[in-house]
PDB file of C-alpha atoms in Angstrom:
ATOM      1  CA  UNK A1279      13.626  -6.242  -0.723  1.00 98.00           C
ATOM      2  CA  UNK A1280      11.697  -3.869   1.529  1.00 98.00           C
ATOM      3  CA  UNK A1281       9.071  -1.213   0.887  1.00 98.00           C
ATOM      4  CA  UNK A1282       8.713   2.004   2.815  1.00 98.00           C
ATOM      5  CA  UNK A1283       5.062   3.032   2.434  1.00 98.00           C
ATOM      6  CA  UNK A1284       4.117   6.656   3.035  1.00 98.00           C
ATOM      7  CA  UNK A1285       0.355   7.062   3.446  1.00 98.00           C
ATOM      8  CA  UNK A1286      -1.323  10.486   3.563  1.00 98.00           C
ATOM      9  CA  UNK A1287      -4.710  10.244   5.347  1.00 98.00           C
ATOM     10  CA  UNK A1288      -7.623  11.551   3.296  1.00 97.00           C
ATOM     11  CA  UNK A1289      -8.987  13.674   6.136  1.00 95.00           C
ATOM     12  CA  UNK A1290     -11.752  16.239   5.718  1.00 93.00           C
ATOM     13  CA  UNK A1291     -10.106  19.551   4.811  1.00 93.00           C
ATOM     14  CA  UNK A1292      -6.612  18.087   4.432  1.00 94.00           C
ATOM     15  CA  UNK A1293      -4.549  19.694   1.667  1.00 96.00           C
ATOM     16  CA  UNK A1294      -2.318  17.669  -0.654  1.00 97.00           C
ATOM     17  CA  UNK A1295      -0.611  19.258  -3.659  1.00 98.00           C
ATOM     18  CA  UNK A1296       0.047  16.394  -6.114  1.00 98.00           C
ATOM     19  CA  UNK A1297       1.625  18.754  -8.654  1.00 98.00           C
ATOM     20  CA  UNK A1298       4.295  19.921  -6.179  1.00 98.00           C
ATOM     21  CA  UNK A1299       4.731  16.374  -4.881  1.00 98.00           C
ATOM     22  CA  UNK A1300       5.503  14.920  -8.319  1.00 98.00           C
ATOM     23  CA  UNK A1301       7.456  17.902  -9.674  1.00 98.00           C
ATOM     24  CA  UNK A1302       9.511  18.848  -6.612  1.00 98.00           C
ATOM     25  CA  UNK A1303       9.310  16.489  -3.624  1.00 98.00           C
ATOM     26  CA  UNK A1304       9.786  13.111  -5.324  1.00 98.00           C
ATOM     27  CA  UNK A1305      12.688  14.297  -7.531  1.00 98.00           C
ATOM     28  CA  UNK A1306      14.407  15.723  -4.415  1.00 98.00           C
ATOM     29  CA  UNK A1307      13.878  12.423  -2.525  1.00 98.00           C
ATOM     30  CA  UNK A1308      15.273  10.448  -5.491  1.00 98.00           C
ATOM     31  CA  UNK A1309      18.300  12.732  -5.669  1.00 98.00           C
ATOM     32  CA  UNK A1310      19.231  12.560  -1.982  1.00 97.00           C
ATOM     33  CA  UNK A1311      18.600   8.799  -1.610  1.00 98.00           C
ATOM     34  CA  UNK A1312      20.618   8.034  -4.746  1.00 97.00           C
ATOM     35  CA  UNK A1313      21.254   4.437  -5.783  1.00 98.00           C
ATOM     36  CA  UNK A1314      19.916   3.023  -2.480  1.00 98.00           C
ATOM     37  CA  UNK A1315      16.399   3.786  -3.800  1.00 98.00           C
ATOM     38  CA  UNK A1316      15.447   0.905  -6.096  1.00 98.00           C
ATOM     39  CA  UNK A1317      12.045   2.202  -7.183  1.00 97.00           C
ATOM     40  CA  UNK A1318       9.260   4.611  -6.341  1.00 98.00           C
ATOM     41  CA  UNK A1319       5.524   4.449  -6.979  1.00 98.00           C
ATOM     42  CA  UNK A1320       3.020   7.243  -6.354  1.00 98.00           C
ATOM     43  CA  UNK A1321      -0.705   6.544  -6.268  1.00 98.00           C
ATOM     44  CA  UNK A1322      -3.611   8.964  -5.860  1.00 98.00           C
ATOM     45  CA  UNK A1323      -6.646   7.657  -3.980  1.00 98.00           C
ATOM     46  CA  UNK A1324      -9.855   7.766  -6.002  1.00 97.00           C
ATOM     47  CA  UNK A1325     -12.258   5.751  -3.856  1.00 97.00           C
ATOM     48  CA  UNK A1326     -12.810   3.151  -1.172  1.00 96.00           C
ATOM     49  CA  UNK A1327     -13.800  -0.477  -1.570  1.00 87.00           C
ATOM     50  CA  UNK A1328     -17.543   0.197  -1.394  1.00 85.00           C
ATOM     51  CA  UNK A1329     -19.064   2.048  -4.375  1.00 84.00           C
ATOM     52  CA  UNK A1330     -19.197   5.796  -3.723  1.00 91.00           C
ATOM     53  CA  UNK A1331     -17.017   5.597  -0.595  1.00 95.00           C
ATOM     54  CA  UNK A1332     -13.976   7.808   0.065  1.00 96.00           C
ATOM     55  CA  UNK A1333     -10.386   6.591  -0.290  1.00 98.00           C
ATOM     56  CA  UNK A1334      -8.693   6.089   3.108  1.00 98.00           C
ATOM     57  CA  UNK A1335      -5.553   7.835   1.802  1.00 98.00           C
ATOM     58  CA  UNK A1336      -5.313  10.763  -0.597  1.00 98.00           C
ATOM     59  CA  UNK A1337      -1.836   9.641  -1.668  1.00 98.00           C
ATOM     60  CA  UNK A1338       0.189   6.473  -1.179  1.00 98.00           C
ATOM     61  CA  UNK A1339       3.895   6.426  -2.002  1.00 98.00           C
ATOM     62  CA  UNK A1340       6.046   3.278  -2.013  1.00 98.00           C
ATOM     63  CA  UNK A1341       9.815   3.422  -1.900  1.00 98.00           C
ATOM     64  CA  UNK A1342      11.820   0.258  -2.529  1.00 98.00           C
ATOM     65  CA  UNK A1343      15.177  -0.578  -0.951  1.00 98.00           C
ATOM     66  CA  UNK A1344      17.314  -3.714  -0.811  1.00 98.00           C
ATOM     67  CA  UNK A1345      17.146  -3.814   2.998  1.00 97.00           C
ATOM     68  CA  UNK A1346      16.184  -1.907   6.143  1.00 95.00           C
ATOM     69  CA  UNK A1347      19.895  -1.156   6.607  1.00 95.00           C
ATOM     70  CA  UNK A1348      20.151   0.350   3.128  1.00 97.00           C
ATOM     71  CA  UNK A1349      17.032   2.472   3.770  1.00 96.00           C
ATOM     72  CA  UNK A1350      18.327   3.727   7.117  1.00 94.00           C
ATOM     73  CA  UNK A1351      21.811   4.485   5.770  1.00 96.00           C
ATOM     74  CA  UNK A1352      20.429   6.570   2.885  1.00 97.00           C
ATOM     75  CA  UNK A1353      17.416   8.133   4.640  1.00 96.00           C
ATOM     76  CA  UNK A1354      19.020   8.928   8.010  1.00 93.00           C
ATOM     77  CA  UNK A1355      21.366  11.731   6.862  1.00 96.00           C
ATOM     78  CA  UNK A1356      18.571  13.216   4.685  1.00 96.00           C
ATOM     79  CA  UNK A1357      15.597  12.778   7.013  1.00 95.00           C
ATOM     80  CA  UNK A1358      15.512  16.431   8.042  1.00 95.00           C
ATOM     81  CA  UNK A1359      15.602  17.794   4.474  1.00 95.00           C
ATOM     82  CA  UNK A1360      12.880  15.358   3.360  1.00 96.00           C
ATOM     83  CA  UNK A1361      10.605  15.972   6.347  1.00 95.00           C
ATOM     84  CA  UNK A1362      11.079  19.749   6.180  1.00 97.00           C
ATOM     85  CA  UNK A1363       9.562  19.712   2.672  1.00 98.00           C
ATOM     86  CA  UNK A1364       6.294  17.981   3.738  1.00 97.00           C
ATOM     87  CA  UNK A1365       4.388  21.186   4.720  1.00 97.00           C
ATOM     88  CA  UNK A1366       5.044  22.469   1.166  1.00 98.00           C
ATOM     89  CA  UNK A1367       2.535  19.946  -0.207  1.00 98.00           C
ATOM     90  CA  UNK A1368       0.618  18.385   2.687  1.00 98.00           C
ATOM     91  CA  UNK A1369      -1.210  19.893   5.647  1.00 97.00           C
ATOM     92  CA  UNK A1370      -1.051  16.604   7.575  1.00 93.00           C
ATOM     93  CA  UNK A1371       1.851  14.275   8.346  1.00 94.00           C
ATOM     94  CA  UNK A1372       1.840  10.834   6.699  1.00 97.00           C
ATOM     95  CA  UNK A1373       1.716   7.381   8.268  1.00 97.00           C
ATOM     96  CA  UNK A1374       4.957   5.542   7.479  1.00 97.00           C
ATOM     97  CA  UNK A1375       5.552   1.823   7.573  1.00 98.00           C
ATOM     98  CA  UNK A1376       8.342  -0.540   6.592  1.00 98.00           C
ATOM     99  CA  UNK A1377       7.336  -3.847   5.011  1.00 98.00           C
ATOM    100  CA  UNK A1378       9.113  -6.898   3.704  1.00 98.00           C
ATOM    101  CA  UNK A1379       8.171  -7.774   0.123  1.00 98.00           C
ATOM    102  CA  UNK A1380       6.813 -11.345   0.126  1.00 98.00           C
ATOM    103  CA  UNK A1381       5.518 -11.463  -3.450  1.00 97.00           C
ATOM    104  CA  UNK A1382       6.174  -9.112  -6.330  1.00 92.00           C
TER     105      UNK A1382
ATOM    106  CA  UNK B 585      -3.314   1.985 -14.597  1.00 98.00           C
ATOM    107  CA  UNK B 586      -5.003   1.642 -11.209  1.00 98.00           C
ATOM    108  CA  UNK B 587      -4.057  -0.080  -7.977  1.00 98.00           C
ATOM    109  CA  UNK B 588      -6.466  -1.752  -5.606  1.00 98.00           C
ATOM    110  CA  UNK B 589      -4.761  -1.684  -2.196  1.00 98.00           C
ATOM    111  CA  UNK B 590      -5.913  -4.125   0.455  1.00 98.00           C
ATOM    112  CA  UNK B 591      -4.643  -3.155   3.908  1.00 98.00           C
ATOM    113  CA  UNK B 592      -4.990  -5.436   6.941  1.00 98.00           C
ATOM    114  CA  UNK B 593      -4.843  -3.394  10.177  1.00 98.00           C
ATOM    115  CA  UNK B 594      -2.172  -4.568  12.607  1.00 97.00           C
ATOM    116  CA  UNK B 595      -4.556  -4.597  15.576  1.00 95.00           C
ATOM    117  CA  UNK B 596      -3.688  -6.095  18.965  1.00 93.00           C
ATOM    118  CA  UNK B 597      -4.697  -9.761  18.861  1.00 94.00           C
ATOM    119  CA  UNK B 598      -5.556  -9.772  15.144  1.00 94.00           C
ATOM    120  CA  UNK B 599      -4.689 -13.014  13.369  1.00 96.00           C
ATOM    121  CA  UNK B 600      -3.179 -13.082   9.876  1.00 97.00           C
ATOM    122  CA  UNK B 601      -1.951 -16.325   8.318  1.00 98.00           C
ATOM    123  CA  UNK B 602       0.647 -15.289   5.702  1.00 98.00           C
ATOM    124  CA  UNK B 603       1.328 -18.916   4.732  1.00 98.00           C
ATOM    125  CA  UNK B 604      -2.324 -19.527   3.789  1.00 98.00           C
ATOM    126  CA  UNK B 605      -2.544 -16.109   2.142  1.00 98.00           C
ATOM    127  CA  UNK B 606       0.408 -16.737  -0.196  1.00 98.00           C
ATOM    128  CA  UNK B 607      -0.269 -20.434  -0.829  1.00 98.00           C
ATOM    129  CA  UNK B 608      -4.063 -20.398  -1.199  1.00 98.00           C
ATOM    130  CA  UNK B 609      -5.741 -16.990  -1.254  1.00 98.00           C
ATOM    131  CA  UNK B 610      -3.531 -15.120  -3.733  1.00 98.00           C
ATOM    132  CA  UNK B 611      -3.390 -18.019  -6.249  1.00 98.00           C
ATOM    133  CA  UNK B 612      -7.219 -18.241  -6.090  1.00 98.00           C
ATOM    134  CA  UNK B 613      -7.552 -14.466  -6.626  1.00 98.00           C
ATOM    135  CA  UNK B 614      -5.133 -14.614  -9.589  1.00 98.00           C
ATOM    136  CA  UNK B 615      -7.072 -17.503 -11.097  1.00 98.00           C
ATOM    137  CA  UNK B 616     -10.524 -15.916 -10.855  1.00 97.00           C
ATOM    138  CA  UNK B 617      -9.409 -12.436 -11.988  1.00 98.00           C
ATOM    139  CA  UNK B 618      -7.509 -13.861 -14.951  1.00 97.00           C
ATOM    140  CA  UNK B 619      -5.850 -11.553 -17.453  1.00 98.00           C
ATOM    141  CA  UNK B 620      -7.564  -8.436 -16.028  1.00 98.00           C
ATOM    142  CA  UNK B 621      -5.055  -8.622 -13.139  1.00 98.00           C
ATOM    143  CA  UNK B 622      -1.845  -7.012 -14.365  1.00 98.00           C
ATOM    144  CA  UNK B 623       0.260  -7.563 -11.248  1.00 97.00           C
ATOM    145  CA  UNK B 624       0.124  -8.343  -7.557  1.00 98.00           C
ATOM    146  CA  UNK B 625       2.436  -7.391  -4.704  1.00 98.00           C
ATOM    147  CA  UNK B 626       2.237  -8.668  -1.125  1.00 98.00           C
ATOM    148  CA  UNK B 627       4.110  -6.937   1.675  1.00 98.00           C
ATOM    149  CA  UNK B 628       4.378  -7.877   5.355  1.00 98.00           C
ATOM    150  CA  UNK B 629       4.611  -5.006   7.829  1.00 98.00           C
ATOM    151  CA  UNK B 630       7.752  -5.079   9.958  1.00 97.00           C
ATOM    152  CA  UNK B 631       7.679  -1.681  11.681  1.00 97.00           C
ATOM    153  CA  UNK B 632       6.479   1.894  11.705  1.00 96.00           C
ATOM    154  CA  UNK B 633       8.359   5.032  10.732  1.00 87.00           C
ATOM    155  CA  UNK B 634       9.744   5.688  14.222  1.00 85.00           C
ATOM    156  CA  UNK B 635      12.376   3.202  15.485  1.00 84.00           C
ATOM    157  CA  UNK B 636      10.745   0.431  17.523  1.00 91.00           C
ATOM    158  CA  UNK B 637       7.196   1.392  16.528  1.00 95.00           C
ATOM    159  CA  UNK B 638       4.582  -1.051  15.206  1.00 96.00           C
ATOM    160  CA  UNK B 639       3.573  -1.282  11.551  1.00 98.00           C
ATOM    161  CA  UNK B 640       0.113   0.210  10.899  1.00 98.00           C
ATOM    162  CA  UNK B 641      -0.768  -2.784   8.705  1.00 98.00           C
ATOM    163  CA  UNK B 642       0.246  -6.418   9.167  1.00 98.00           C
ATOM    164  CA  UNK B 643      -0.144  -7.020   5.431  1.00 98.00           C
ATOM    165  CA  UNK B 644      -0.524  -4.768   2.402  1.00 98.00           C
ATOM    166  CA  UNK B 645      -1.541  -6.226  -0.945  1.00 98.00           C
ATOM    167  CA  UNK B 646      -1.586  -4.278  -4.208  1.00 98.00           C
ATOM    168  CA  UNK B 647      -3.470  -5.461  -7.255  1.00 98.00           C
ATOM    169  CA  UNK B 648      -2.924  -3.731 -10.592  1.00 98.00           C
ATOM    170  CA  UNK B 649      -5.550  -3.302 -13.308  1.00 98.00           C
ATOM    171  CA  UNK B 650      -5.710  -1.268 -16.509  1.00 98.00           C
ATOM    172  CA  UNK B 651      -8.776   0.646 -15.310  1.00 97.00           C
ATOM    173  CA  UNK B 652     -11.529   0.812 -12.675  1.00 95.00           C
ATOM    174  CA  UNK B 653     -13.858  -0.707 -15.281  1.00 95.00           C
ATOM    175  CA  UNK B 654     -11.550  -3.653 -15.833  1.00 97.00           C
ATOM    176  CA  UNK B 655     -11.260  -4.187 -12.039  1.00 96.00           C
ATOM    177  CA  UNK B 656     -15.028  -4.055 -11.551  1.00 94.00           C
ATOM    178  CA  UNK B 657     -15.755  -6.361 -14.491  1.00 96.00           C
ATOM    179  CA  UNK B 658     -13.348  -9.028 -13.218  1.00 97.00           C
ATOM    180  CA  UNK B 659     -13.871  -8.604  -9.471  1.00 95.00           C
ATOM    181  CA  UNK B 660     -17.662  -8.176  -9.437  1.00 93.00           C
ATOM    182  CA  UNK B 661     -18.654 -11.740 -10.413  1.00 96.00           C
ATOM    183  CA  UNK B 662     -15.975 -13.151  -8.046  1.00 96.00           C
ATOM    184  CA  UNK B 663     -16.405 -10.813  -5.081  1.00 95.00           C
ATOM    185  CA  UNK B 664     -18.322 -13.340  -2.988  1.00 95.00           C
ATOM    186  CA  UNK B 665     -15.802 -16.178  -3.498  1.00 95.00           C
ATOM    187  CA  UNK B 666     -12.876 -13.853  -2.690  1.00 96.00           C
ATOM    188  CA  UNK B 667     -14.498 -12.270   0.378  1.00 95.00           C
ATOM    189  CA  UNK B 668     -15.719 -15.628   1.712  1.00 97.00           C
ATOM    190  CA  UNK B 669     -12.080 -16.790   1.908  1.00 98.00           C
ATOM    191  CA  UNK B 670     -10.931 -13.877   4.135  1.00 97.00           C
ATOM    192  CA  UNK B 671     -11.838 -15.521   7.508  1.00 97.00           C
ATOM    193  CA  UNK B 672      -9.565 -18.446   6.516  1.00 98.00           C
ATOM    194  CA  UNK B 673      -6.497 -16.235   7.020  1.00 98.00           C
ATOM    195  CA  UNK B 674      -7.545 -12.999   8.738  1.00 98.00           C
ATOM    196  CA  UNK B 675      -9.625 -12.324  11.851  1.00 97.00           C
ATOM    197  CA  UNK B 676     -10.312  -8.748  10.738  1.00 93.00           C
ATOM    198  CA  UNK B 677     -11.590  -7.309   7.459  1.00 94.00           C
ATOM    199  CA  UNK B 678      -9.179  -5.214   5.387  1.00 97.00           C
ATOM    200  CA  UNK B 679      -9.388  -1.574   4.339  1.00 97.00           C
ATOM    201  CA  UNK B 680      -9.677  -1.387   0.547  1.00 97.00           C
ATOM    202  CA  UNK B 681      -8.911   1.565  -1.664  1.00 98.00           C
ATOM    203  CA  UNK B 682      -8.680   2.230  -5.366  1.00 98.00           C
ATOM    204  CA  UNK B 683      -5.906   4.544  -6.550  1.00 98.00           C
ATOM    205  CA  UNK B 684      -4.716   5.942  -9.818  1.00 98.00           C
ATOM    206  CA  UNK B 685      -1.031   5.284 -10.509  1.00 98.00           C
ATOM    207  CA  UNK B 686       0.659   8.680 -11.035  1.00 98.00           C
ATOM    208  CA  UNK B 687       4.294   7.487 -11.084  1.00 97.00           C
ATOM    209  CA  UNK B 688       5.680   3.993 -11.373  1.00 92.00           C
TER     210      UNK B 688
END
């Protein structure tokens, strides 16, 4: 199992529209990725590790796939449609990383 | 439900011992946090979003709790023991953030 993490930096002045993200973007992503997508989690940053500190990321999204191959096969043909929607809810591009799930 | 994300930067030359982390650190964390900990996920970074790019984080760990209060009550008295173990598996301190789960 792999996770594709999409991390939106919590930069000063950065805009992130959680309402649009949950109501429009995520449903579109789920639709185009179809059965290759095994699960999706969306988290909203509320704070850092130290009391009163800022969260590093305003939003963290995790997408689960069986394998890197399965992610690439489903994401590749839809990459443009997914990426074209980002400016509709975020003023900054996310950091993306692929991870192998070691414990779940 | 909240998530405490612990992100270990994938810096040049940084050491991270996944074997120790899974065999010793995580079991210790689970033991001291007890029933307040609702779930734990460990992921190992394998690459960035662009083909051939490096993962931003060598390891990402997610800890689930019912609330920030429940996290603080269980983590607070054990913070020193948990943090003292970090140098046993990582040469760099992690980034920590608390997030509210919006979709799961």
